[in-house]
Tab-separated table of C-alpha atoms in Angstrom:
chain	number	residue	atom	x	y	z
C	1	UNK	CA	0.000	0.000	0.000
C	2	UNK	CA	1.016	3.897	-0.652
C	3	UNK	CA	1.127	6.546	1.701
C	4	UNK	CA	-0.698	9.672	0.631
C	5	UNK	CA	1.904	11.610	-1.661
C	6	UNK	CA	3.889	8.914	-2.755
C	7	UNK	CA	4.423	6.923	-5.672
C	8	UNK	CA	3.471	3.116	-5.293
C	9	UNK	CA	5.631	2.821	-8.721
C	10	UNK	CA	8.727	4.291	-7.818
C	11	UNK	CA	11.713	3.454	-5.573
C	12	UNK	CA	14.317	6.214	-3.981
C	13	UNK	CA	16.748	4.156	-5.313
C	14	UNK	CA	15.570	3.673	-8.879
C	15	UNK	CA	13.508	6.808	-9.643
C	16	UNK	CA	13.170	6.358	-13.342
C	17	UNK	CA	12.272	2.370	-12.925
C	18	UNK	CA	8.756	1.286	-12.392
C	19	UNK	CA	8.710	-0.461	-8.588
C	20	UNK	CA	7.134	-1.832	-6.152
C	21	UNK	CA	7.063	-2.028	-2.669
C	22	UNK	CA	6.071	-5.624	-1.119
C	23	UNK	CA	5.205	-6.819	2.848
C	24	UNK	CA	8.598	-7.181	4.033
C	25	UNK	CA	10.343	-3.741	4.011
C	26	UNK	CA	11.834	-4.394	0.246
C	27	UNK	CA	11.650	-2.838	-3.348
C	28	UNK	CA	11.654	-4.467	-6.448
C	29	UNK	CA	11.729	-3.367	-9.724
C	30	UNK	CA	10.831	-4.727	-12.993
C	31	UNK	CA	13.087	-5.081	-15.658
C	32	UNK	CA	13.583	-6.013	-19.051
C	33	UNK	CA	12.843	-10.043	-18.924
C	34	UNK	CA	9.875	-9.547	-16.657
C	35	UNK	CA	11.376	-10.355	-13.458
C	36	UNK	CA	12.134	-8.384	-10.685
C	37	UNK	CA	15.516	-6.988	-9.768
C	38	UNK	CA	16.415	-6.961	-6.084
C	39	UNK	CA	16.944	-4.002	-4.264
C	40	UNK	CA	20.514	-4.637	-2.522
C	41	UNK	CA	19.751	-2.133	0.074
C	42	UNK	CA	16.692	-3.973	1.067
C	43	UNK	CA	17.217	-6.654	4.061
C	44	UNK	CA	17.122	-9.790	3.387
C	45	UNK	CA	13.922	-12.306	4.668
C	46	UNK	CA	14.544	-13.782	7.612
C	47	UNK	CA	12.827	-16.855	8.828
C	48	UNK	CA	11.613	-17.323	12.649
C	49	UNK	CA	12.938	-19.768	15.056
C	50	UNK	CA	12.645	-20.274	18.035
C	51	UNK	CA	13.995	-23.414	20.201
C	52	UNK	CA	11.603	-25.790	21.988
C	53	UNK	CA	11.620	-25.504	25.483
C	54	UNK	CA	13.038	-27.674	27.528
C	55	UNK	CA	9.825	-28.964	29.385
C	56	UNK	CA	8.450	-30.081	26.026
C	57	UNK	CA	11.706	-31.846	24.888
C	58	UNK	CA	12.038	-33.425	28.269
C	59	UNK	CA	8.024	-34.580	27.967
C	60	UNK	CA	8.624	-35.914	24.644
C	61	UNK	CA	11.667	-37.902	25.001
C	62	UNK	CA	10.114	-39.461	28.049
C	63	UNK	CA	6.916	-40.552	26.197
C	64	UNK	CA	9.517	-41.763	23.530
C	65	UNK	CA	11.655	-44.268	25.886
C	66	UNK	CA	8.242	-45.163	27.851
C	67	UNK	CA	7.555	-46.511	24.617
C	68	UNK	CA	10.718	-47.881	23.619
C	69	UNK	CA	10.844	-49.928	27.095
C	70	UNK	CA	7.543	-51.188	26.493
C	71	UNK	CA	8.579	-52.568	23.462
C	72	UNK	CA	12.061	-54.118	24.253
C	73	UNK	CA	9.370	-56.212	27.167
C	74	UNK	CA	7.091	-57.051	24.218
C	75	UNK	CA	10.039	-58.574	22.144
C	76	UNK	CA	11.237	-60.632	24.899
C	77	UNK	CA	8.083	-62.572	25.457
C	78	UNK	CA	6.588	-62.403	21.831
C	79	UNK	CA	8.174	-63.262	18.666
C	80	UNK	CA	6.024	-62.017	15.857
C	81	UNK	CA	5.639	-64.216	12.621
C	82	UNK	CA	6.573	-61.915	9.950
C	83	UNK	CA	8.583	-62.481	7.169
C	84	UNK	CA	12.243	-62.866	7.034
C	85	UNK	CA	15.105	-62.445	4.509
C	86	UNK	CA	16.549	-65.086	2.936
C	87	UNK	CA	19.131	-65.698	0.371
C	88	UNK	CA	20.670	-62.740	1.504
C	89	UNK	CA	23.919	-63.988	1.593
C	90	UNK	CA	26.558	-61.039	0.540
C	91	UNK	CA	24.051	-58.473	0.681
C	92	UNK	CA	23.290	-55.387	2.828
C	93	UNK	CA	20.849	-55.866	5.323
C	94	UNK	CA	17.167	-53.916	4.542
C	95	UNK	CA	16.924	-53.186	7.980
C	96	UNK	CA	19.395	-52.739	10.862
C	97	UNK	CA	18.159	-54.337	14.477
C	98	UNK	CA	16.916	-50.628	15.527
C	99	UNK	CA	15.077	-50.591	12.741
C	100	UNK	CA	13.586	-53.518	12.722
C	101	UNK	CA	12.536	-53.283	16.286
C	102	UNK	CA	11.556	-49.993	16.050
C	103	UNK	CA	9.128	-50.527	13.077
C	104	UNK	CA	7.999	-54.118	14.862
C	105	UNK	CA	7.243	-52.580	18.368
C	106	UNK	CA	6.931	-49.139	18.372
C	107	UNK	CA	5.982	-47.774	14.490
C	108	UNK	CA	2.860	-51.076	14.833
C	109	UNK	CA	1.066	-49.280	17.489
C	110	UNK	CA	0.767	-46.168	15.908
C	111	UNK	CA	0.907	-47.149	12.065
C	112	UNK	CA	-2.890	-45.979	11.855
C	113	UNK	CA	-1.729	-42.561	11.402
C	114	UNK	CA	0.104	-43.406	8.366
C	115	UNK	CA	-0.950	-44.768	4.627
C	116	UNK	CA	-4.584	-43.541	5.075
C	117	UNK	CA	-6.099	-45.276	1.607
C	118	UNK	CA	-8.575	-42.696	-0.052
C	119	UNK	CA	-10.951	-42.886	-2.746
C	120	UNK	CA	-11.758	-39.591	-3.983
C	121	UNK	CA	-9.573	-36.843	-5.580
C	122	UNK	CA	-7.791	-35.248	-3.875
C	123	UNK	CA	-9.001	-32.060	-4.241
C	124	UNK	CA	-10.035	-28.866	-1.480
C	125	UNK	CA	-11.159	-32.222	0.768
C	126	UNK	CA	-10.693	-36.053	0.573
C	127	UNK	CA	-12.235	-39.581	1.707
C	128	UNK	CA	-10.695	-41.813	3.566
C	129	UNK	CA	-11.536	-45.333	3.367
C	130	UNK	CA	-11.973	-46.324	7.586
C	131	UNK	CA	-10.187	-49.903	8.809
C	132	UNK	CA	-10.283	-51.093	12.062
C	133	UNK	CA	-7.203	-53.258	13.643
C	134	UNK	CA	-7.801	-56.042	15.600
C	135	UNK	CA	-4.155	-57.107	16.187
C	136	UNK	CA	-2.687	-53.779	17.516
C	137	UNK	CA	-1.651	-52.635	13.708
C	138	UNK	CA	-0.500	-56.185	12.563
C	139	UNK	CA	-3.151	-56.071	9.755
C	140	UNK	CA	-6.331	-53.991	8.989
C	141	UNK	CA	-9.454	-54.701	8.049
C	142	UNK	CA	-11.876	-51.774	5.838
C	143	UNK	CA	-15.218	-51.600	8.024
C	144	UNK	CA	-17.075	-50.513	4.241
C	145	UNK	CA	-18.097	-46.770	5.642
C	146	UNK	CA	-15.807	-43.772	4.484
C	147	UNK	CA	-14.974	-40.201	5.574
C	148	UNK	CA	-14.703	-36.946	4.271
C	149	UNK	CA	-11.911	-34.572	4.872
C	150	UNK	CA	-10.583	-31.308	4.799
C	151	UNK	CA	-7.178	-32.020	2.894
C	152	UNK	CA	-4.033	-30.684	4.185
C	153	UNK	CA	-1.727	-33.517	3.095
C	154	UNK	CA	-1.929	-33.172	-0.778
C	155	UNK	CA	0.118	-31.016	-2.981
C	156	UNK	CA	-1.899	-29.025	-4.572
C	157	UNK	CA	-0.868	-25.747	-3.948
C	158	UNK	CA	-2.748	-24.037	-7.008
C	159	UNK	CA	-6.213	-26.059	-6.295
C	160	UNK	CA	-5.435	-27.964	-10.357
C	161	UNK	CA	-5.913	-31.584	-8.374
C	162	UNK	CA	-9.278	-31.646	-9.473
C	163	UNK	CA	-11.415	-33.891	-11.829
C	164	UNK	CA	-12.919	-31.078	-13.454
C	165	UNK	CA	-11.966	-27.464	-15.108
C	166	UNK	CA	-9.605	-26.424	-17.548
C	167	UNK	CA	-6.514	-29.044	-16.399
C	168	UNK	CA	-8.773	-31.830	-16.399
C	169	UNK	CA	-9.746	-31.035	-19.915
C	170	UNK	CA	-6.419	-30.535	-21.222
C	171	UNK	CA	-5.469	-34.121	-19.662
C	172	UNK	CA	-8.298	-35.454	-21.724
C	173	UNK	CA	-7.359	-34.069	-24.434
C	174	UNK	CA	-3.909	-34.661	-24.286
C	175	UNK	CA	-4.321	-38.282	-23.894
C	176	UNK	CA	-6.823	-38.724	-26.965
C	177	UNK	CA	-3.997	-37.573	-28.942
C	178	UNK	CA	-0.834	-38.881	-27.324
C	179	UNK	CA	-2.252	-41.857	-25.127
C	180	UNK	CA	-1.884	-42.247	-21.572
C	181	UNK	CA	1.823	-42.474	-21.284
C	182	UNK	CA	4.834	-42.865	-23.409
C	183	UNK	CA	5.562	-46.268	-20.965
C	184	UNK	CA	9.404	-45.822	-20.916
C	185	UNK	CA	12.063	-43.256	-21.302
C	186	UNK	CA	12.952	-41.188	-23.965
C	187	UNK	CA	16.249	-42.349	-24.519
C	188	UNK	CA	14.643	-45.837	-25.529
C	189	UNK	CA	11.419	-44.719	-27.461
C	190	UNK	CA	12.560	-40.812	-28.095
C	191	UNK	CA	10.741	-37.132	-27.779
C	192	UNK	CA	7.287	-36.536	-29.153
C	193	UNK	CA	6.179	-32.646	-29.116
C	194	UNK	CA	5.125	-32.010	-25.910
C	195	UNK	CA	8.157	-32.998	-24.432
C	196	UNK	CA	9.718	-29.861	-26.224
C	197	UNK	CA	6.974	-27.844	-25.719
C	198	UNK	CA	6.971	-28.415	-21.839
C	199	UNK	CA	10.585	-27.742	-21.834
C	200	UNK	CA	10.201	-24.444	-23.790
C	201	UNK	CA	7.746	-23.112	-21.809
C	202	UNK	CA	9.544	-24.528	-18.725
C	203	UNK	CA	12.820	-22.248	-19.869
C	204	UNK	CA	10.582	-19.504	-20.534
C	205	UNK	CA	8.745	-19.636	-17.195
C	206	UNK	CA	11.868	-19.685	-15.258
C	207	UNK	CA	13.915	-17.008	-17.302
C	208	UNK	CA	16.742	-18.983	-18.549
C	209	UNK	CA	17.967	-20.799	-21.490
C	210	UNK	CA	17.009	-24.174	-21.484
C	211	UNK	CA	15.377	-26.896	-19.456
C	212	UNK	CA	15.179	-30.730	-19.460
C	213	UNK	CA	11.958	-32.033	-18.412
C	214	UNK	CA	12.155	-35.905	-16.147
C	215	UNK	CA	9.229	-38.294	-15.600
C	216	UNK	CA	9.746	-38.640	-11.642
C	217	UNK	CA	9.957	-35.884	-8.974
C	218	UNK	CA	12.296	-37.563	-6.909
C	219	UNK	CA	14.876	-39.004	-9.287
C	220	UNK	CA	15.489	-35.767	-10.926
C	221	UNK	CA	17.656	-35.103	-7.630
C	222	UNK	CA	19.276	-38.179	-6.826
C	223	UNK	CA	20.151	-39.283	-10.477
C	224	UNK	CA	20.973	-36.301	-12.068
C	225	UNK	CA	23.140	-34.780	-8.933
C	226	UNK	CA	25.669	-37.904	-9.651
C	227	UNK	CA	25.778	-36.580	-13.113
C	228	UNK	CA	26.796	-32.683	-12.169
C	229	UNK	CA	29.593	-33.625	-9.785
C	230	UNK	CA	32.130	-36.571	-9.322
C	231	UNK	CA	34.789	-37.376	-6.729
C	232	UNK	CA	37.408	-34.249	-6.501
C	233	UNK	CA	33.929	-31.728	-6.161
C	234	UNK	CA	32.847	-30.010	-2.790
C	235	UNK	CA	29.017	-29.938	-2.120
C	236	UNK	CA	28.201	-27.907	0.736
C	237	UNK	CA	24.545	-29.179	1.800
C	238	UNK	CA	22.127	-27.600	4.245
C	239	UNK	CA	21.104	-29.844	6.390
C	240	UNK	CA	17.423	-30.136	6.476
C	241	UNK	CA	17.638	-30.800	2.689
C	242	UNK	CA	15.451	-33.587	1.011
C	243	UNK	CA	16.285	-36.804	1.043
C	244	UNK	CA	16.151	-37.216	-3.213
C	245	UNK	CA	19.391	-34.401	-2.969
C	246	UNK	CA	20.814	-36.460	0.029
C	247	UNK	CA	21.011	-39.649	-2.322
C	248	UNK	CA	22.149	-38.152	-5.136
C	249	UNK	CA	25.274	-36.502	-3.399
C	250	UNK	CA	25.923	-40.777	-2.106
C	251	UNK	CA	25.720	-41.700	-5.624
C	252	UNK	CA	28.070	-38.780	-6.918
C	253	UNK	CA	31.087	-39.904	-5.115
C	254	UNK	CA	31.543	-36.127	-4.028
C	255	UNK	CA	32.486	-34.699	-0.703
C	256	UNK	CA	29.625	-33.701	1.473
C	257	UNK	CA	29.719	-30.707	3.972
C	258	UNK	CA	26.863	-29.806	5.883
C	259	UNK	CA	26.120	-26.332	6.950
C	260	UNK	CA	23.647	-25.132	9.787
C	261	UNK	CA	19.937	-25.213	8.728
C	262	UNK	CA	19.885	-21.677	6.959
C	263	UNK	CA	22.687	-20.270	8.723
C	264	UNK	CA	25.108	-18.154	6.152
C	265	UNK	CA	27.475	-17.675	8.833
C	266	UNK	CA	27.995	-21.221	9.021
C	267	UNK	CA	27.724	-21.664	5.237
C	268	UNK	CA	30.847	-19.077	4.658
C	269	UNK	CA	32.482	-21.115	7.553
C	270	UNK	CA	31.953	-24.261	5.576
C	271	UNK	CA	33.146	-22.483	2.566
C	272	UNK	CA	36.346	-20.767	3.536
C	273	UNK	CA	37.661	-23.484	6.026
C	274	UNK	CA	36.726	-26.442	2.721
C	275	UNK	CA	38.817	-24.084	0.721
C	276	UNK	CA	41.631	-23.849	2.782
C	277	UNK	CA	42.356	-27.249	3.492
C	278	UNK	CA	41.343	-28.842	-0.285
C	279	UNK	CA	40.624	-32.639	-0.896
C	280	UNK	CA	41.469	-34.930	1.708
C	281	UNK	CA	44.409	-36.858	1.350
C	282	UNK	CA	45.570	-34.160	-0.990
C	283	UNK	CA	45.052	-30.898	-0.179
C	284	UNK	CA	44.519	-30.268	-4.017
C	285	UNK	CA	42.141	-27.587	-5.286
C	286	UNK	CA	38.595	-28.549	-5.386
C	287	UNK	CA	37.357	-29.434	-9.371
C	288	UNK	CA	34.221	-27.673	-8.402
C	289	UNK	CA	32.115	-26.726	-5.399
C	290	UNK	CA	28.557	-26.278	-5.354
C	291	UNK	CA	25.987	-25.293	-2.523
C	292	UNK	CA	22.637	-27.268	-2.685
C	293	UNK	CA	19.550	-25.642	-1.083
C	294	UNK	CA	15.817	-25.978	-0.855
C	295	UNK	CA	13.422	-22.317	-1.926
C	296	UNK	CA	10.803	-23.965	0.156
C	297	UNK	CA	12.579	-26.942	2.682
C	298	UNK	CA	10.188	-29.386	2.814
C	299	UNK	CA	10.698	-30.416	6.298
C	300	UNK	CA	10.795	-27.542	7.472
C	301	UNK	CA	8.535	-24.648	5.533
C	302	UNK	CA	11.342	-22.268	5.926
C	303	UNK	CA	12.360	-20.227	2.970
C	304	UNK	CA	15.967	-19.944	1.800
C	305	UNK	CA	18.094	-17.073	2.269
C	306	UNK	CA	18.981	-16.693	-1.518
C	307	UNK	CA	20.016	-13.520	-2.074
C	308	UNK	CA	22.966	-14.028	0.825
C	309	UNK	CA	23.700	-17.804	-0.911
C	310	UNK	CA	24.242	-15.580	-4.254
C	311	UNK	CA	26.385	-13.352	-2.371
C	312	UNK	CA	29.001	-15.998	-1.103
C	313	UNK	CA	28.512	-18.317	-3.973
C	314	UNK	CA	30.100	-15.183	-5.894
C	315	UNK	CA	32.610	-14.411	-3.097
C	316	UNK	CA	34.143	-18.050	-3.282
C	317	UNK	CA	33.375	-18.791	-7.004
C	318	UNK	CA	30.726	-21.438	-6.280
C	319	UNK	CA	28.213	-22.682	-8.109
C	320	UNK	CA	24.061	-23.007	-6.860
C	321	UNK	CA	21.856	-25.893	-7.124
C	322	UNK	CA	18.282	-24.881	-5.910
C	323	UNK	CA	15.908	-26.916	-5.051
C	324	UNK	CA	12.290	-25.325	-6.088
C	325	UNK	CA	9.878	-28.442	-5.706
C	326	UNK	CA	8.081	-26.655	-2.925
C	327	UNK	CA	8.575	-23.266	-4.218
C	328	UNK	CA	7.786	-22.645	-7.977
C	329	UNK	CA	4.236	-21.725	-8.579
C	330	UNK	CA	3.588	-20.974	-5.333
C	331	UNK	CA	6.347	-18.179	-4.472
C	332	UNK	CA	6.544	-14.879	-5.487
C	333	UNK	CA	4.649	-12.582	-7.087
C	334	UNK	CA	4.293	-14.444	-10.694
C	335	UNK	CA	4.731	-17.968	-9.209
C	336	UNK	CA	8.208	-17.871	-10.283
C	337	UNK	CA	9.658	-19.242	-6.845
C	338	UNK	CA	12.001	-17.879	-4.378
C	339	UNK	CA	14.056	-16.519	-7.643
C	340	UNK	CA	10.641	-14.252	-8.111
C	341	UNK	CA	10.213	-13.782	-4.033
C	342	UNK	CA	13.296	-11.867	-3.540
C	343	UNK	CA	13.709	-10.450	-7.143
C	344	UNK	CA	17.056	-12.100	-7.905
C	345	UNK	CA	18.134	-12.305	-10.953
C	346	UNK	CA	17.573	-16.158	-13.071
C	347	UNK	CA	20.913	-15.701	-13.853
C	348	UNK	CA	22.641	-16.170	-10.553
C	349	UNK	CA	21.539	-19.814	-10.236
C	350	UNK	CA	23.412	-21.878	-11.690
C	351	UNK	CA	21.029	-25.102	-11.599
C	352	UNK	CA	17.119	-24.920	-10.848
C	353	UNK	CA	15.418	-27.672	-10.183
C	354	UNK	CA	11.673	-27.915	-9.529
C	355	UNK	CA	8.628	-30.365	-9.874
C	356	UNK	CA	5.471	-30.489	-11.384
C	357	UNK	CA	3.890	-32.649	-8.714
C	358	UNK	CA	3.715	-29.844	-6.251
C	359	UNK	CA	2.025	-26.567	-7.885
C	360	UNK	CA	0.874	-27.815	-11.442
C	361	UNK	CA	-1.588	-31.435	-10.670
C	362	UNK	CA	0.839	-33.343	-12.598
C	363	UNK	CA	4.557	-35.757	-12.167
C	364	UNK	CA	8.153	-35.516	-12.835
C	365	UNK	CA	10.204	-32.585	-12.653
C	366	UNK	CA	12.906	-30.624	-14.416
C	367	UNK	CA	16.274	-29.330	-14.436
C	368	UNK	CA	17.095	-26.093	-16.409
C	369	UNK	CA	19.753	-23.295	-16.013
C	370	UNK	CA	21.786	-21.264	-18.461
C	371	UNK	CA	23.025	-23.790	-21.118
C	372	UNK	CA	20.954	-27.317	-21.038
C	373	UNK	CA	22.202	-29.670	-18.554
C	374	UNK	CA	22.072	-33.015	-20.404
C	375	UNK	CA	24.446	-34.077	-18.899
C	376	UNK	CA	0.934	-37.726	11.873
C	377	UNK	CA	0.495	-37.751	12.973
C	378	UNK	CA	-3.570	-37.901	11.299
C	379	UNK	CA	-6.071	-35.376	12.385
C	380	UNK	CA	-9.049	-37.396	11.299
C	381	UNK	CA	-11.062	-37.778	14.359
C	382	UNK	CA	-11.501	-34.291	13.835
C	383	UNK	CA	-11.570	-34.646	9.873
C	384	UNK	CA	-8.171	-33.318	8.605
C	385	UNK	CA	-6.294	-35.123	6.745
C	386	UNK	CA	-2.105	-33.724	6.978
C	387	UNK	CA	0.775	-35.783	6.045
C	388	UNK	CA	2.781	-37.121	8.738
C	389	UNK	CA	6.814	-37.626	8.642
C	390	UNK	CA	8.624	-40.179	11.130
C	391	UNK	CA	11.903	-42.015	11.429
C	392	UNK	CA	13.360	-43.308	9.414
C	393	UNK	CA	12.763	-40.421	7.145
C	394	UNK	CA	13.139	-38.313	10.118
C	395	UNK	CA	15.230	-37.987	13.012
C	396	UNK	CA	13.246	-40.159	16.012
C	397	UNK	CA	12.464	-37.624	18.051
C	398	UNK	CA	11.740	-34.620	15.284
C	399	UNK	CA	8.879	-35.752	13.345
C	400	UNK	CA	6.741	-33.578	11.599
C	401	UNK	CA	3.262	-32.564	10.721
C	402	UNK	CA	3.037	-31.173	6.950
C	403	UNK	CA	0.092	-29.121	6.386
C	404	UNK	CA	-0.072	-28.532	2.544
C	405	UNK	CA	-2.352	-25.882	1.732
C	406	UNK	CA	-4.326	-25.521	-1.685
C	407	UNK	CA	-6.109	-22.504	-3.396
C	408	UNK	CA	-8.577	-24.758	-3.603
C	409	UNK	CA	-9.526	-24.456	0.119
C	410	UNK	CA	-11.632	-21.656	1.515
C	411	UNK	CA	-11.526	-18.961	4.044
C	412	UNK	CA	-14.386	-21.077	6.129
C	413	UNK	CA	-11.866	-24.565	5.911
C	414	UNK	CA	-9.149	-23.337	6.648
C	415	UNK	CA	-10.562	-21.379	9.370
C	416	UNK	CA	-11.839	-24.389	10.706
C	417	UNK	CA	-8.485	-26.115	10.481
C	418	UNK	CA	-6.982	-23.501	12.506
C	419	UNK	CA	-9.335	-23.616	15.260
C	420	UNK	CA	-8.860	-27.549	15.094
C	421	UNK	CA	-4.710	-26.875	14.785
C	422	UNK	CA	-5.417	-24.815	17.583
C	423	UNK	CA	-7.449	-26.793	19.842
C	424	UNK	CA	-5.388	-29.897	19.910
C	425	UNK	CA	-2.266	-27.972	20.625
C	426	UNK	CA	-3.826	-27.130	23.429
C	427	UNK	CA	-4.229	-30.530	24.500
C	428	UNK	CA	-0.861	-32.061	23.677
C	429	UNK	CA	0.863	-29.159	25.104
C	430	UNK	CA	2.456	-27.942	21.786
C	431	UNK	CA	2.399	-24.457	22.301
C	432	UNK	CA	5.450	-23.209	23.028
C	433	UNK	CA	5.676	-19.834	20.813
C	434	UNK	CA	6.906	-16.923	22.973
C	435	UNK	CA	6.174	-14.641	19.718
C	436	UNK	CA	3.535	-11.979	20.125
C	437	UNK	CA	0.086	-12.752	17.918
C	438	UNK	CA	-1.063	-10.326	15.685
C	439	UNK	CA	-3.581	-8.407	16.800
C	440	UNK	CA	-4.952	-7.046	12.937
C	441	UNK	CA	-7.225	-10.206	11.365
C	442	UNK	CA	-5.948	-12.013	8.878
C	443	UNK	CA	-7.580	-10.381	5.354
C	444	UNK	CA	-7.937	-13.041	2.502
């Protein structure tokens, strides 16, 4: 908003550039390409912490190891009969012991919460399919009623998840012409038009060159990573990335540093002290380093501190790999991602990656940059449906709750799932938020 006598359009800084001034205290003005140039004067987001307190930590772990002992008593005088490996002779283990126990005594009890089978789309709300569990979450049986949902555990951050409307007519249309599915890569059976057509618009979308398009979110991390970097490159991580990036550095043969969850300080410590002391064993010069970071981390909601990553990436001649399945489409003024939330330029990533799961109702994902790079816990009682994250894809004691939100929903569900959110907070003594509340409602 303007304050009487000024111009909404123009910044102190850029007087003869159209501008504009946004929530958090910056400018950013348009230029040529359509994107928005960041104000270097501005300050940069920052995302809020704060550290649990210790009564709740304390309160968790003990509900953790009340659970744990109950279960090391359980194994002692009951051995389940599950299935066992065999032939496994010269092989990895699937599961460690912990593991193993861990999913056999503690993940049974509570495996309700997880895997919820639906059968409806998963649109603004969802069905669940109810089962009952007669054998404390051995097996499940489907009692034949269903219920409906508000959905907060779907991906559809633009509300195109639906079985109706423009998208779903496209799809139709799409696959009277082309067929359902190409049914294997395009190395083996090779490119039919749309592929180039989603990769031009792709490139145009983002603002760079060129972009490869991949049929699966997840693998266009952790098989194309091994394919950017090799043994003799740095990769400075953060730490709450995905695991899809986590795999693909393992497959790369690269060395792995991990910096402090968002925490430049840390990064440049990373950086200069990785510099200083080269490859192991060697001490040669790194072939390349490159910083890998989420716009959106997915465990985590926070946003990325891009336009300081730029900074230091440019201070020790580093490239970026950014991470913008979360992000693009649902950051930033066009939808352009954290790139188009702070106004950076395209340009100063070296590597974008993104999905089309997330934002745009479909699958797979891409990889695009200058030059082409070929090279729950379950809220249902109260009916919400969230995603829940445990160990093993977790830490044990730092699950989360994921609450995807959709412009599908409306100002009456999700104000419903905040009163819920709020509610059993309450109860399970999660509130631990020393932060003042806004007083000014919330305007949608």
């Amino acid at each position: 908003m303007s304050t009487t006598g000024t111009n909404p359009y123009e910044s102190s800084s850029t007087a003869s550039l159209p501008g504009r001034r946004i929530p958090n205290g910056k400018t950013i003005v348009k230029v040529q390409n359509g994107f928005n140039k960041h104000n270097e004067s501005a300050q940069h987001q920052k995302s809020s912490y704060e550290q649990v307190p210790l009564h709740t930590a304390c309160f968790t772990y003990l509900g953790f190891y009340l659970l744990m002992i109950l279960g090391y008593i359980n194994q002692l005088f009951f051995t389940p009969k599950v299935a066992t490996e065999k032939f496994r002779d010269g092989y990895v283990p699937l599961y460690d012991a912990f593991e193993k126990f861990y999913l056999r005594y503690v993940y049974r009890r509570v495996k309700d919460c997880w895997n919820r089978p639906i059968c409806s789309v998963p649109g603004s709300e969802v069905v669940l399919k109810d089962r009952i569990t007669k054998d404390y979450g051995w097996s499940f049986e489907f009692t034949g009623t269903e219920t409906k949902c508000l959905n907060l555990g779907s991906y559809n951050y633009l509300g195109f998840a639906q079985n109706e409307g423009p998208c779903a007519d496209d799809a139709e249309e799409c696959i009277w012409t082309y067929g359902l599915a190409a049914c294997s890569s395009r190395r083996e059976l090779g490119t039919n038009p749309l592929h180039n057509e989603l990769e031009a618009l792709t490139a145009k979308f983002l603002g760079v060159e060129d972009a490869i398009v991949f049929g699966m979110g997840f693998a266009t991390n952790s098989l194309n990573i091994p394919t950017l970097i090799s043994p003799g490159c740095l990769v400075v991580s953060d730490e709450k990335n995905h695991a899809s990036i986590i795999l693909g550095l393992r497959l790369s043969g690269a060395t792995p540093k991990v910096f402090k969850h968002n925490n430049m300080k840390d990064l440049e410590r990373v950086l200069k002290d990785s510099i200083l002391t080269g490859q192991p064993g060697t001490g040669k010069p790194w072939k390349k380093i490159l910083i890998i970071v989420e716009g959106v981390f997915s465990m985590e909601g926070s946003i990325v501190k891009l336009p300081e990553i730029i900074e230091l990436k440019k201070k020790y001649k580093a490239y970026i790999y950014l991470d913008e399945a979360h992000s693009i489409g649902a950051m930033g003024p066009s939808g352009r991602g954290v790139v188009d939330y702070y106004g950076v330029d395209p340009n100063d990533i070296d590597i974008l990656m993104g999905t089309f799961t997330k934002s745009f109702g479909s699958a797979g994902g891409y990889i695009a940059g200058n030059k082409v790079i070929a090279v729950v816990r379950t809220l249902t009682a109260r009916n919400i449906a969230v995603v829940g994250v445990g160990f093993p894809a977790t830490p044990i004691m730092e699950g989360r709750i994921r609450f995807c939100l959709s412009a599908a929903h409306t100002k009456e569900q999700l104000d419903y799932a905040l009163s819920v959110i709020d509610d059993i907070s309450d109860t399970l003594g999660l509130k631990y938020s020393r932060k003042p509340r806004n007083p000014h409602p919330i305007e949608y």
